[in-house]
Amino acid sequence: AAGTYIMDGGDFSFTGTGSVTGTDVTIILTNSGGNSYGTYGNMDVHGNGSLSLAAPTTGDYAGMAVYQDRDTPGPCQNTFTGGSGLQVDGVFYTPSCGLDFGGTSAVTSAADVCTKLISKTITYHGTPTIGANCAGKGTKSIGAPAVRLII
């Protein structure tokens, strides 16, 4: 169902052949009680399941599909790998953690979706694809990209 889902002190994880589908959905990973209340939570989607999320296009969380608390202590990692089908209209915001996006994970119908990844590090491997059709999706421009190669 549409809404804001708050994972407070835990992870969002699924494997195997399950599926999660939602329209006008924002998932928030946080920890209101500090380290004594569990973890800040990460996302782990792998296997042959599917995840299809569309962020709200209006309101407080317009364009935001996944929001991970910027106070999440590192090291931390969010994972979307394996043969899982992945379709996300919106922003993945994980500024303090890494994002592993790979395998044959793909945003299906990439011409129709808007996927923006904002993360401390992003690792691509395999054949992942993302969509860039952001008109009317509620996302904001993130400006000119800044990329650094560290050797």
CSV table of C-alpha atoms in Angstrom, one decimal:
chain,number,residue,atom,x,y,z
A,1,ALA,CA,0.0,0.0,0.0
A,2,ALA,CA,1.1,3.6,-0.5
A,3,GLY,CA,2.8,5.2,2.4
A,4,THR,CA,6.0,5.8,4.3
A,5,TYR,CA,7.6,2.7,5.8
A,6,ILE,CA,10.1,3.3,8.6
A,7,MET,CA,12.5,0.5,9.5
A,8,ASP,CA,13.6,1.8,12.9
A,9,GLY,CA,16.5,-0.2,14.2
A,10,GLY,CA,16.4,-3.0,11.6
A,11,ASP,CA,17.1,-4.0,8.1
A,12,PHE,CA,15.0,-4.3,4.9
A,13,SER,CA,16.0,-7.6,3.5
A,14,PHE,CA,14.6,-10.3,1.2
A,15,THR,CA,16.0,-13.1,-0.9
A,16,GLY,CA,14.8,-16.0,-2.9
A,17,THR,CA,11.9,-15.6,-5.3
A,18,GLY,CA,9.6,-13.2,-3.4
A,19,SER,CA,8.5,-9.8,-4.6
A,20,VAL,CA,7.8,-6.4,-3.1
A,21,THR,CA,5.7,-3.9,-5.0
A,22,GLY,CA,4.6,-0.4,-4.0
A,23,THR,CA,3.4,2.8,-5.6
A,24,ASP,CA,3.7,6.1,-3.7
A,25,VAL,CA,6.1,4.4,-1.3
A,26,THR,CA,9.1,5.7,0.7
A,27,ILE,CA,11.2,3.4,2.8
A,28,ILE,CA,13.2,5.0,5.6
A,29,LEU,CA,16.1,3.2,7.4
A,30,THR,CA,16.9,4.9,10.7
A,31,ASN,CA,17.4,4.3,14.4
A,32,SER,CA,15.6,6.6,16.8
A,33,GLY,CA,17.1,5.0,19.9
A,34,GLY,CA,20.8,5.2,19.0
A,35,ASN,CA,23.1,2.3,19.0
A,36,SER,CA,21.5,0.7,22.0
A,37,TYR,CA,18.3,0.2,20.0
A,38,GLY,CA,19.8,-2.1,17.3
A,39,THR,CA,21.2,-1.0,14.0
A,40,TYR,CA,20.4,1.8,11.7
A,41,GLY,CA,19.5,-0.7,9.1
A,42,ASN,CA,20.6,-1.6,5.5
A,43,MET,CA,18.8,-2.9,2.5
A,44,ASP,CA,19.7,-6.3,1.2
A,45,VAL,CA,17.9,-7.6,-1.9
A,46,HIS,CA,19.4,-10.6,-3.7
A,47,GLY,CA,18.4,-13.9,-5.3
A,48,ASN,CA,15.7,-14.1,-7.9
A,49,GLY,CA,13.1,-11.9,-6.2
A,50,SER,CA,11.8,-8.6,-7.5
A,51,LEU,CA,11.5,-5.2,-6.0
A,52,SER,CA,9.3,-2.6,-7.8
A,53,LEU,CA,8.9,0.8,-6.0
A,54,ALA,CA,7.6,4.1,-7.1
A,55,ALA,CA,8.2,7.1,-4.9
A,56,PRO,CA,5.5,9.7,-4.3
A,57,THR,CA,5.5,12.5,-6.8
A,58,THR,CA,4.2,15.1,-4.3
A,59,GLY,CA,4.4,15.8,-0.5
A,60,ASP,CA,7.3,15.7,2.0
A,61,TYR,CA,9.0,12.7,0.4
A,62,ALA,CA,8.4,13.5,-3.3
A,63,GLY,CA,10.8,11.6,-5.4
A,64,MET,CA,12.3,9.7,-2.5
A,65,ALA,CA,12.1,5.9,-2.8
A,66,VAL,CA,14.7,4.9,-0.2
A,67,TYR,CA,16.1,7.2,2.5
A,68,GLN,CA,18.9,5.9,4.8
A,69,ASP,CA,19.7,8.1,7.9
A,70,ARG,CA,22.8,10.1,7.2
A,71,ASP,CA,24.0,9.3,10.8
A,72,THR,CA,24.3,5.6,9.9
A,73,PRO,CA,27.7,4.6,11.2
A,74,GLY,CA,30.1,2.9,8.9
A,75,PRO,CA,31.2,0.7,7.5
A,76,CYS,CA,27.8,-0.2,6.0
A,77,GLN,CA,26.6,-1.6,2.7
A,78,ASN,CA,23.3,-1.8,0.8
A,79,THR,CA,23.1,-4.6,-1.7
A,80,PHE,CA,21.0,-5.2,-4.8
A,81,THR,CA,22.5,-8.3,-6.5
A,82,GLY,CA,21.8,-11.6,-8.1
A,83,GLY,CA,19.1,-12.2,-10.6
A,84,SER,CA,16.6,-10.0,-8.8
A,85,GLY,CA,14.4,-7.7,-10.9
A,86,LEU,CA,14.7,-4.2,-9.7
A,87,GLN,CA,12.5,-1.3,-10.8
A,88,VAL,CA,12.7,1.9,-8.8
A,89,ASP,CA,11.1,5.3,-9.7
A,90,GLY,CA,12.9,7.7,-7.3
A,91,VAL,CA,16.0,8.4,-5.4
A,92,PHE,CA,18.1,5.9,-3.4
A,93,TYR,CA,19.7,8.2,-0.7
A,94,THR,CA,22.3,6.3,1.3
A,95,PRO,CA,25.0,9.1,1.9
A,96,SER,CA,26.9,7.3,4.7
A,97,CYS,CA,26.9,3.8,3.2
A,98,GLY,CA,28.0,2.0,0.1
A,99,LEU,CA,25.7,0.6,-2.6
A,100,ASP,CA,26.5,-2.6,-4.4
A,101,PHE,CA,24.4,-2.8,-7.5
A,102,GLY,CA,25.1,-5.6,-9.8
A,103,GLY,CA,24.7,-9.1,-11.1
A,104,THR,CA,21.8,-9.2,-13.5
A,105,SER,CA,19.8,-6.8,-11.4
A,106,ALA,CA,18.1,-4.3,-13.7
A,107,VAL,CA,15.6,-1.6,-13.7
A,108,THR,CA,13.1,-3.0,-16.1
A,109,SER,CA,11.6,-0.7,-18.7
A,110,ALA,CA,14.4,1.7,-18.1
A,111,ALA,CA,13.0,4.1,-20.6
A,112,ASP,CA,10.0,4.7,-18.3
A,113,VAL,CA,11.6,5.1,-14.9
A,114,CYS,CA,13.8,7.6,-13.0
A,115,THR,CA,16.5,6.1,-10.8
A,116,LYS,CA,18.9,8.4,-9.0
A,117,LEU,CA,21.6,6.9,-6.8
A,118,ILE,CA,23.2,9.1,-4.0
A,119,SER,CA,25.6,7.0,-2.0
A,120,LYS,CA,29.0,7.2,-0.3
A,121,THR,CA,30.3,4.6,-2.8
A,122,ILE,CA,28.6,2.8,-5.7
A,123,THR,CA,29.9,-0.5,-7.0
A,124,TYR,CA,28.5,-1.7,-10.4
A,125,HIS,CA,29.2,-5.2,-11.7
A,126,GLY,CA,27.5,-7.5,-14.1
A,127,THR,CA,24.9,-6.0,-16.3
A,128,PRO,CA,22.8,-3.5,-14.1
A,129,THR,CA,20.9,-0.7,-15.8
A,130,ILE,CA,19.0,2.3,-14.4
A,131,GLY,CA,16.4,4.6,-15.9
A,132,ALA,CA,16.8,8.4,-16.4
A,133,ASN,CA,13.3,9.5,-17.4
A,134,CYS,CA,12.6,11.9,-14.5
A,135,ALA,CA,10.0,14.2,-15.9
A,136,GLY,CA,7.0,14.3,-13.6
A,137,LYS,CA,8.5,11.8,-11.1
A,138,GLY,CA,8.9,14.3,-8.2
A,139,THR,CA,12.7,14.2,-8.1
A,140,LYS,CA,14.9,17.3,-8.1
A,141,SER,CA,18.0,17.9,-10.2
A,142,ILE,CA,21.1,17.0,-8.3
A,143,GLY,CA,23.3,19.3,-10.4
A,144,ALA,CA,26.5,18.6,-12.2
A,145,PRO,CA,28.2,15.3,-11.2
A,146,ALA,CA,31.5,15.2,-9.4
A,147,VAL,CA,33.5,12.0,-10.0
A,148,ARG,CA,36.9,11.2,-8.4
A,149,LEU,CA,39.2,8.3,-9.3
A,150,ILE,CA,41.4,7.4,-6.3
A,151,ILE,CA,44.4,5.2,-7.1
